[in-house]
XYZ file of C-alpha atoms in Angstrom:
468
model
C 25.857 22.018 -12.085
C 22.859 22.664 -10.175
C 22.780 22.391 -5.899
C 20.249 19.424 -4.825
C 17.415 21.622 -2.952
C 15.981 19.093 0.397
C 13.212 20.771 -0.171
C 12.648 20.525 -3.921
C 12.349 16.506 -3.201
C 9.342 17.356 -0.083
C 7.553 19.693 -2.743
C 7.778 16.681 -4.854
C 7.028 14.324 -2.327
C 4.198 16.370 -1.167
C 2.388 16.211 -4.426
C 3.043 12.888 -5.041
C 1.061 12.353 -1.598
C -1.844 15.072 -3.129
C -2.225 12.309 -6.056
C -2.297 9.454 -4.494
C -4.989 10.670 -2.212
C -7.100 11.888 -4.391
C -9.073 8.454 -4.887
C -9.571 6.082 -2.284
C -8.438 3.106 -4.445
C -4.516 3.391 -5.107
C -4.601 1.226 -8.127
C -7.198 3.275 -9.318
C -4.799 6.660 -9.186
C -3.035 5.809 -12.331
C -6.077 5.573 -14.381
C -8.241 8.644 -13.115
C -8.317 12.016 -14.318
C -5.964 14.069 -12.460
C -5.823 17.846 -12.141
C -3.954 20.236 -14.803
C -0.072 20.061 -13.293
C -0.776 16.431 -11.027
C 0.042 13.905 -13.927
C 3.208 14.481 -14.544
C 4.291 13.439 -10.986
C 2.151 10.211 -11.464
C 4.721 10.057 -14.531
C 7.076 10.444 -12.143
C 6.709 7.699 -9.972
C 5.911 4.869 -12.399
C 9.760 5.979 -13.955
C 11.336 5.056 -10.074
C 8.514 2.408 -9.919
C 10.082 0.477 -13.075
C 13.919 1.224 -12.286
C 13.498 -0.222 -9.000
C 12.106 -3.151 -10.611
C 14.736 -3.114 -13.510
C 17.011 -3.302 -11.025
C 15.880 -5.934 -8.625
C 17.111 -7.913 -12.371
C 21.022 -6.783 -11.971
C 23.876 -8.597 -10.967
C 24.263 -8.200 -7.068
C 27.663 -7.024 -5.843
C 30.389 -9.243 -4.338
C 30.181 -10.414 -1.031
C 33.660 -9.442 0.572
C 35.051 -12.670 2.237
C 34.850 -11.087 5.568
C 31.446 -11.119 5.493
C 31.194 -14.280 6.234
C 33.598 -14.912 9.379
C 33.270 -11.208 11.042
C 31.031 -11.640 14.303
C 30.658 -9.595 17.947
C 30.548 -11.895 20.709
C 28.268 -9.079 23.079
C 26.455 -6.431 21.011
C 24.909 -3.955 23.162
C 20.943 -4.027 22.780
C 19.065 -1.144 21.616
C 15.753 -1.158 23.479
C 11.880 0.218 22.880
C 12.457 3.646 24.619
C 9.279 2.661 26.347
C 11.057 0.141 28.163
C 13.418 2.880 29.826
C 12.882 4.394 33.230
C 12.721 8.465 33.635
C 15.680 8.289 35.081
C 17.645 6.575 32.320
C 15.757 9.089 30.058
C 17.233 11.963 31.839
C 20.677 10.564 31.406
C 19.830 10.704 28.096
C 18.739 14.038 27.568
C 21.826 14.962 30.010
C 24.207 13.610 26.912
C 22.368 15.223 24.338
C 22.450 18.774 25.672
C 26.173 18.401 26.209
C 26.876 17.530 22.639
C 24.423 20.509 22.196
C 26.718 22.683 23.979
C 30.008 21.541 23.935
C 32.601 21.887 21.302
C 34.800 19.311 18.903
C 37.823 19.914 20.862
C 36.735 20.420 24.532
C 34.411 17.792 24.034
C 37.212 15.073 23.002
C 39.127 15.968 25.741
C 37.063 15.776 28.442
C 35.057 12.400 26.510
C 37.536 10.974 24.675
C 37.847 10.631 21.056
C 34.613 9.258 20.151
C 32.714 12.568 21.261
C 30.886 14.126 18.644
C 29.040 17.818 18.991
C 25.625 17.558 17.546
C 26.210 20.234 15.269
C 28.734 17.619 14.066
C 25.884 15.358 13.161
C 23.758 18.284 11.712
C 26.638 19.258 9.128
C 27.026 15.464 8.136
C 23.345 15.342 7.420
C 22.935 18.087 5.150
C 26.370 17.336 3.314
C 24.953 14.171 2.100
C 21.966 16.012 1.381
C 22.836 18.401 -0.417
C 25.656 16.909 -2.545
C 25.423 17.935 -6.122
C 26.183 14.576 -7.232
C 22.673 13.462 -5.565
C 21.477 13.265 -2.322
C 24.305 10.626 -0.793
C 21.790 9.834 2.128
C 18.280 9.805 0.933
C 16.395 8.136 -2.115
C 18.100 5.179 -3.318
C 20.128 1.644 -1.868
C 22.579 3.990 0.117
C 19.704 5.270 2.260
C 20.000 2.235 5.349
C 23.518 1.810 4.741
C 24.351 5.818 5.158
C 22.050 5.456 8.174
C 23.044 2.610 10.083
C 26.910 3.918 9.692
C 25.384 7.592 11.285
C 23.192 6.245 13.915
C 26.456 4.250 15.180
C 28.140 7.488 15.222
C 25.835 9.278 17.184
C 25.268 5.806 19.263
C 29.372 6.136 20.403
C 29.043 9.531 20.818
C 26.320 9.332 23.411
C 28.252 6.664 24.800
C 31.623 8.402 25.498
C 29.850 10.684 27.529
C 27.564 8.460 29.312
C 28.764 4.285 29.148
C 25.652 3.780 31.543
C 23.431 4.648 28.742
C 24.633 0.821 27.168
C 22.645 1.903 24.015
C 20.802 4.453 22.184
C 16.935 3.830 22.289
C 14.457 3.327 19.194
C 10.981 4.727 19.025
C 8.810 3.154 17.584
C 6.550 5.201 15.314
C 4.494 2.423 14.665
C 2.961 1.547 17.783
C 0.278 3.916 19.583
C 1.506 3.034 22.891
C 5.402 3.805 22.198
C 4.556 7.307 20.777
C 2.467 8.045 23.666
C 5.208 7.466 25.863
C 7.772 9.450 23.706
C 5.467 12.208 23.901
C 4.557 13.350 27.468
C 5.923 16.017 30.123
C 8.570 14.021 31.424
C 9.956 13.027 28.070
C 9.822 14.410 24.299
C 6.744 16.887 25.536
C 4.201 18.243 23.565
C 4.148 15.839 19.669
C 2.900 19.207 18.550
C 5.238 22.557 19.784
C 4.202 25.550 18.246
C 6.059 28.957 17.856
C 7.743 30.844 18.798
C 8.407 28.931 21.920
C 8.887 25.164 20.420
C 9.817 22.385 22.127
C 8.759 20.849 25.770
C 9.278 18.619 27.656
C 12.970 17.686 28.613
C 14.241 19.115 25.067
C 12.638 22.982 26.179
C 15.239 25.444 25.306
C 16.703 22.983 22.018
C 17.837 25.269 19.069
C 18.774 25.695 16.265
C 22.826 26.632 15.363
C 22.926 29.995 14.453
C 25.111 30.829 11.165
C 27.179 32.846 12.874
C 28.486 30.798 14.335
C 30.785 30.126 11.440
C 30.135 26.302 11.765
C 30.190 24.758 8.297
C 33.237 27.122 7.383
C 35.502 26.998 10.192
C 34.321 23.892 12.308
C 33.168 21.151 9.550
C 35.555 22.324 6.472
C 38.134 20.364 7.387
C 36.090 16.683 7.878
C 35.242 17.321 3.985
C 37.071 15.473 1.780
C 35.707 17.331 -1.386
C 34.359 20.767 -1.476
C 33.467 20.874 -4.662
C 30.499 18.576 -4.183
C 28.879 20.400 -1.174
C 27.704 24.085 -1.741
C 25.287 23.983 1.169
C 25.518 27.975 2.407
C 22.896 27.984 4.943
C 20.095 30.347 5.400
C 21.491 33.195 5.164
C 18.049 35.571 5.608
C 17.199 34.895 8.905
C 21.411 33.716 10.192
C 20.239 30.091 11.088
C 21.859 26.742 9.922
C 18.441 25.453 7.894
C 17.739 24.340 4.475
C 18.679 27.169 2.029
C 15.127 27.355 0.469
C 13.801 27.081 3.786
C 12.570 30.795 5.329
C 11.842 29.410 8.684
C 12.126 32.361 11.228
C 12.691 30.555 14.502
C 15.777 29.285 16.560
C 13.443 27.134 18.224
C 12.692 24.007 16.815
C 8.828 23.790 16.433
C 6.397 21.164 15.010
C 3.796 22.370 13.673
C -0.057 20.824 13.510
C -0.706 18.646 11.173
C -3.054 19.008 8.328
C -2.660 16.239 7.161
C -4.079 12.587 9.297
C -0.142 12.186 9.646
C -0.766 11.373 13.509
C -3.582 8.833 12.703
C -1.531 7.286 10.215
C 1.843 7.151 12.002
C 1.155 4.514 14.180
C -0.561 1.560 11.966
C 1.967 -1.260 12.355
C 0.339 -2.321 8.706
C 3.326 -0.022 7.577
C 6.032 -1.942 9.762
C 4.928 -5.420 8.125
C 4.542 -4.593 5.032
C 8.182 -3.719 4.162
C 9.049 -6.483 6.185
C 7.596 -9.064 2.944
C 9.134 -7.604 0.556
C 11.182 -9.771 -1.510
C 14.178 -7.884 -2.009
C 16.209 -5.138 -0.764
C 15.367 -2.340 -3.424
C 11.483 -3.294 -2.665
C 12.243 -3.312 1.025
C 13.858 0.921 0.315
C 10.682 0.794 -2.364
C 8.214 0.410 0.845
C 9.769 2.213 3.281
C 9.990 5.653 1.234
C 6.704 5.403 -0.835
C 4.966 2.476 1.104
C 0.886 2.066 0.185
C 0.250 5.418 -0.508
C 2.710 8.132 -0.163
C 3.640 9.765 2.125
C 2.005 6.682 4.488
C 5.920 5.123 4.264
C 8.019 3.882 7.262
C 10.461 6.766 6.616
C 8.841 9.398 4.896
C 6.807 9.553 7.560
C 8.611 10.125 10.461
C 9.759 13.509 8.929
C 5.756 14.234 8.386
C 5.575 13.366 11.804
C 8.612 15.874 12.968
C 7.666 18.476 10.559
C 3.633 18.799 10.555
C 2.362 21.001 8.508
C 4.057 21.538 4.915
C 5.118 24.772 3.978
C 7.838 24.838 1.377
C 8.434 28.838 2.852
C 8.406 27.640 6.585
C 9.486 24.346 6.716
C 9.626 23.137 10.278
C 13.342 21.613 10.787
C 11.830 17.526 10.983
C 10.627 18.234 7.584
C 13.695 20.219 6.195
C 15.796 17.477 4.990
C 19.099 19.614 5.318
C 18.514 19.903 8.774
C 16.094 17.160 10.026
C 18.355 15.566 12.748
C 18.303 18.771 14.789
C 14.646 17.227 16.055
C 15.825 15.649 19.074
C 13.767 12.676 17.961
C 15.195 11.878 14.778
C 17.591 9.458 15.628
C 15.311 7.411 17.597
C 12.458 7.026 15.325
C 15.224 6.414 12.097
C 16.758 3.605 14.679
C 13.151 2.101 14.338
C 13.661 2.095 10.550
C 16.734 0.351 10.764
C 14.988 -1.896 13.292
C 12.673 -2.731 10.369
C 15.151 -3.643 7.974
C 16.889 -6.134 10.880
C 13.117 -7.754 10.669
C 13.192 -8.108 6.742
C 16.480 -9.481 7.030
C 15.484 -11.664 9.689
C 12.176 -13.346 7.551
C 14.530 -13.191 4.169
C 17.672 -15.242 5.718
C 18.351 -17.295 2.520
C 19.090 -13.711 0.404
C 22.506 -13.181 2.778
C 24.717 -14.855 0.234
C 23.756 -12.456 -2.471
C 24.292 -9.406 -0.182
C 20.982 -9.232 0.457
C 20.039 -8.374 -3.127
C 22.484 -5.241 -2.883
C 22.814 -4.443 -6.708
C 26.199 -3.937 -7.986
C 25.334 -0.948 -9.064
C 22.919 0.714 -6.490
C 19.717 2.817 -7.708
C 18.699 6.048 -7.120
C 15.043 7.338 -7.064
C 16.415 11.410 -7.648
C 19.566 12.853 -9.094
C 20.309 16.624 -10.008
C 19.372 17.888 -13.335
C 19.110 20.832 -15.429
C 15.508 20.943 -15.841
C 13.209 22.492 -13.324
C 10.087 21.613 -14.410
C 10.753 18.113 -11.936
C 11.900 20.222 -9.056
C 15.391 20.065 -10.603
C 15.649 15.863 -10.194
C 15.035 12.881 -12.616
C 14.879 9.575 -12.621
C 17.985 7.728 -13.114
C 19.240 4.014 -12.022
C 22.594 5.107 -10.707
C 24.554 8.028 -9.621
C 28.010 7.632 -7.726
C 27.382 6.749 -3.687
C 24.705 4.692 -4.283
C 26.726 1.099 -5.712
C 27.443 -1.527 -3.255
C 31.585 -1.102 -3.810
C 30.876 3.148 -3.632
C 32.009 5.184 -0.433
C 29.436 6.192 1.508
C 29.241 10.455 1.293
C 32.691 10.852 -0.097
C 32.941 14.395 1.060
C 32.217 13.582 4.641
C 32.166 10.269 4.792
C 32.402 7.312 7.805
C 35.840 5.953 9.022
C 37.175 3.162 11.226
C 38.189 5.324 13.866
C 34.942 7.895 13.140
C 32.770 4.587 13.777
C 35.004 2.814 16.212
C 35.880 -0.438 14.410
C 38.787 -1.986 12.778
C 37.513 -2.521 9.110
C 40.825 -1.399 7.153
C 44.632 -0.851 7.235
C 44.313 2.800 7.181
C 41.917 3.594 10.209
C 40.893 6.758 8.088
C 39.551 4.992 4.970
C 36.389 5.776 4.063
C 33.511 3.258 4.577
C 31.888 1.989 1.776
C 27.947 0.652 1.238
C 29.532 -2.859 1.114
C 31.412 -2.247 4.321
C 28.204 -1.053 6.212
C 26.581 -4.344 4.625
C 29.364 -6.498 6.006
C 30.287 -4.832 9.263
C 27.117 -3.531 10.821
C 25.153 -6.691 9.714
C 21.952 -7.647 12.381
C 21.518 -11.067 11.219
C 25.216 -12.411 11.110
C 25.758 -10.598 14.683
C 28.771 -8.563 13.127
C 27.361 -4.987 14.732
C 28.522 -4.173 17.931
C 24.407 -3.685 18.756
C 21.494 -5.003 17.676
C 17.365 -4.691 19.028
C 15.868 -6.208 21.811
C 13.406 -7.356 19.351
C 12.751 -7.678 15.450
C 9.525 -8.874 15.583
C 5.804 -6.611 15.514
C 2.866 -6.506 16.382
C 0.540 -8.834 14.908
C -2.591 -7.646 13.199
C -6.423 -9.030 12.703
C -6.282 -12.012 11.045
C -8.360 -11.542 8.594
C -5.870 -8.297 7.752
C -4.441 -9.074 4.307
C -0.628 -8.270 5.377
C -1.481 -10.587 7.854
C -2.360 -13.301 5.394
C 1.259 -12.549 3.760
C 2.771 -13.120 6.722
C 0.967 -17.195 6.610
C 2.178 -16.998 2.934
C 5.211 -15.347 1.627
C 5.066 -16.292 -1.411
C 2.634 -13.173 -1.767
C 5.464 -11.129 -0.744
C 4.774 -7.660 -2.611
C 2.509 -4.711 -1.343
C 0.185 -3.195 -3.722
C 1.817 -0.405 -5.819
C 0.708 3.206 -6.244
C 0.942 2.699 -10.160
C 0.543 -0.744 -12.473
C 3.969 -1.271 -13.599
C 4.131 -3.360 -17.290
C-alpha cells in the first residue's frame, strides 16, 4: 500500500497547468509538440477526460424515497460576505479564534455539543486526504458531497458559539468587487502575507497546530473509525501539523506572491457560468476542477489563490491539500463552490429525479498506485467513497448528531454521498441553509458562455483535449 501524497496530486496539477499553457489555443495543446517529460500528463488527462465521459453513460443511483418529501420550512441564508457589516465580521473572527483556541471538551461545555475546535476541522481534512484508499474528499463525485456535509459542520460550529452570526458567509472568488472586500485591513488583510510574519488583517497572529501538540494521536484517534486507512504522520522536520512532503518552515500561515496571473484570473465570472451549463453532474465536478484551462477551475483555484506561489518543498498551507482549511478563508471561498453547484442545479431542474446524474458507482479522477512515474496515482472510474450508496470518509466520517439532523435510527451512522444528495439538497429546500442568491453576473453579450446561457442546448465548455 502506498500513502496518497496532497502534494503529489498539486505537482501533477501544476504541470498539467504548464501544458495547457503552453499554446494559447487549448484545443490546440493536444496536438503540439510538447517538451521531453510534458506528454505524458497530456496522456493523463485525456484518461480522466474519457472516464468522466464513460461515466456520464452509467446507471444513476437510486433516489431514496425521502428525497422526495424531506423539506426545511426556514433555512438560514448564507450571504455574499460583502453584504456583512464590520461589525458582524468581527463576530466572526471572534468565533473563529475561539475554536482556534479552545479545546473539544471545554469547548462543548461551555457551547454545547455542536462546538467543534478548528483543529477538529484540520484533522478531518487531511484524513480524507490522505486516505490510502484515495483521496475521500478531492477528485471525483464525492468532492461537493464531502464538502457540503463539512461546511455544515463548521457552519453549526460557528453557530453554537455565536447564534447571531445566522449563517456562515461565502466569498465569492469570482467577482472583483467581493475579493476586494475580503481582502482589506479591517477584514482578511493583505491577499498576499509574506513570511515570516503571515497573515493581517483580523486573522494576524493565525497559526499553524504545532505537532506537539499530540493532536492527531491523542485528540482525533478516537473520531476514526479505521486506522488502517489513514497514515497521515505530520511533518515531523520542522514539529508542525502540514502535509508530510511539505517542508514549510513557518507557524504562520503565509501566502505567498503569485507567479502565476492566478489573481487576474481568479475573478472572471466566465469560470462561475461555465460549470453552471454543464449537462451533468460529473461535467459540472469536470469544470470546476480542470475548467478551460487548468488550473483556471472554480476550485482548483481557490487553493492557487490561498497558496501563491508553487513550491512542492515550501508549500504555503492554502496550497497543501492536507492542511488547506487552516487558511482562514477556505471555508468561505469553498461555500462559493457549493454556491455554484446550487446554480447548476437550479438551471438543470428536470435531472432531480435521476439524482442529479449521481452515478451508481461514483468516479474518481486519482487513486493510489504502485507506480511513481504518475506521482503515485492513476486513472481509475471507481474507488470505494466515491459511489452514490458509499459513506462519505469512512474513517472520519459525518453523523446525524456530528451534522445536527435526524437522517437515521442510530444518530451515529455514518452519512453517505446519497444522504448528502438527499438531505442537504438547495433546490428541494431540504438543507437547513441555502444562498441569498444562485444567480451571476452576466457577461458581454457577445461573450460565447453568454450565448450558452440564450441556448443550452450548447451546454459543454471546450475541453483541454479532443476526446473520441
Amino acid at each position: 500500500m502506498f500513502r496518497t501524497s496532497s502534494l503529489s496530486v498539486i505537482t501533477l496539477h501544476v504541470l498539467l497547468w504548464v501544458v495547457s499553457t503552453s499554446s494559447v489555443n487549448a484545443q490546440a495543446v493536444c496536438n503540439s509538440d510538447h517538451a521531453d517529460g510534458l506528454s505524458e500528463y497530456t496522456t493523463m488527462y485525456n484518461q480522466w477526460t474519457r472516464a468522466f465521459q464513460q461515466e456520464t453513460q452509467s446507471t444513476f443511483g437510486v433516489q431514496p424515497s425521502y428525497c422526495q418529501t424531506t423539506t426545511n420550512g426556514n433555512p438560514r441564508v448564507r450571504k455574499d460576505l460583502s453584504k456583512w457589516t464590520d461589525v458582524e465580521f468581527d463576530k466572526l473572527v471572534a468565533a473563529m479564534f475561539i475554536m482556534h483556541t479552545v479545546t473539544m471538551p471545554a469547548g462543548q461545555i461551555l457551547y454545547g455539543s455542536s462546538f467543534r475546535p478548528y483543529d477538529y476541522f484540520v484533522a478531518k481534512h487531511t484524513a480524507a486526504s490522505t486516505d490510502i484508499r484515495g483521496d475521500q474528499a478531492h477528485y471525483g463525485s464525492h468532492f461537493m458531497m464531502w464538502h457540503k456535509a463539512y461546511l455544515l459542520e463548521f457552519e453549526n460550529s460557528l453557530l453554537a458559539i455565536d447564534a447571531s452570526l445566522k449563517a456562515m458567509p461565502y466569498i465569492d472568488h469570482t467577482n472583483v468587487d467581493s475579493l476586494a472586500d475580503a481582502f482589506r485591513p479591517e477584514r482578511f488583510g493583505n491577499r498576499v502575507s509574506p513570511p515570516p510574519q503571515g497573515l493581517t488583517g483580523k486573522f494576524q497572529g493565525w497559526t499553524i497546530f504545532p505537532m506537539n501538540t499530540s493532536i492527531w494521536s491523542n485528540v482525533y484517534a478516537p473520531y476514526l473509525n479505521d486506522t488502517s486507512t489513514v497514515q497521515y504522520t505530520g511533518n515531523v522536520k520542522n514539529n508542525l501539523f502540514v502535509g508530510e512532503d511539505n517542508a514549510y518552515p513557518y507557524q504562520a500561515i503565509v501566502r505567498y506572491d503569485n507567479s502565476a496571473p492566478v489573481y487576474d484570473t481568479v475573478t472572471k465570472p466566465s469560470y462561475y457560468i461555465a460549470c453552471v451549463f454543464q449537462p451533468s453532474y460529473v461535467d459540472w465536478f469536470q469544470c470546476t476542477e480542470f475548467g478551460l484551462l487548468f488550473p483556471h477551475a472554480l476550485h482548483a483555484i481557490v487553493h492557487f489563490f490561498m497558496g501563491g506561489n508553487f513550491n512542492p518543498l515550501n508549500s504555503a498551507p492554502g496550497l497543501d491539500l492536507s492542511i488547506s482549511p487552516m487558511d482562514p478563508t477556505f471555508m468561505f471561498m469553498h461555500a462559493n463552490v457549493e454556491r455554484n453547484f446550487g446554480t447548476w442545479q437550479s438551471h438543470h431542474s428536470n435531472l432531480r429525479s435521476m439524482n442529479w446524474t449521481f452515478p451508481s458507482y461514483g468516479f474518481a479522477a486519482l487513486v493510489p498506485s504502485d507506480t511513481e512515474s504518475m506521482g503515485r496515482y492513476v486513472t481509475k472510474e471507481y474507488y470505494y467513497g466515491s459511489g452514490f450508496e458509499d459513506l462519505l470518509s469512512s474513517s472520519f466520517g459525518f453523523t446525524d448528531r456530528q451534522l445536527d439532523i435526524q437522517a437515521h435510527q442510530d444518530p451515529d451512522e455514518l452519512w453517505t454521498n446519497a444522504d448528502v444528495m438527499c438531505r442537504l439538497d438547495l433546490f428541494s429546500g431540504a438543507a437547513p441553509y441555502k444562498y441569498d442568491t444562485y444567480s451571476y453576473n452576466k457577461l458581454a453579450s457577445n461573450h460565447p458562455l453568454e450565448a450558452m446561457a440564450v441556448n443550452e442546448r450548447d451546454y459543454a465548455i471546450p475541453l483541454l483535449v479532443n476526446v473520441k
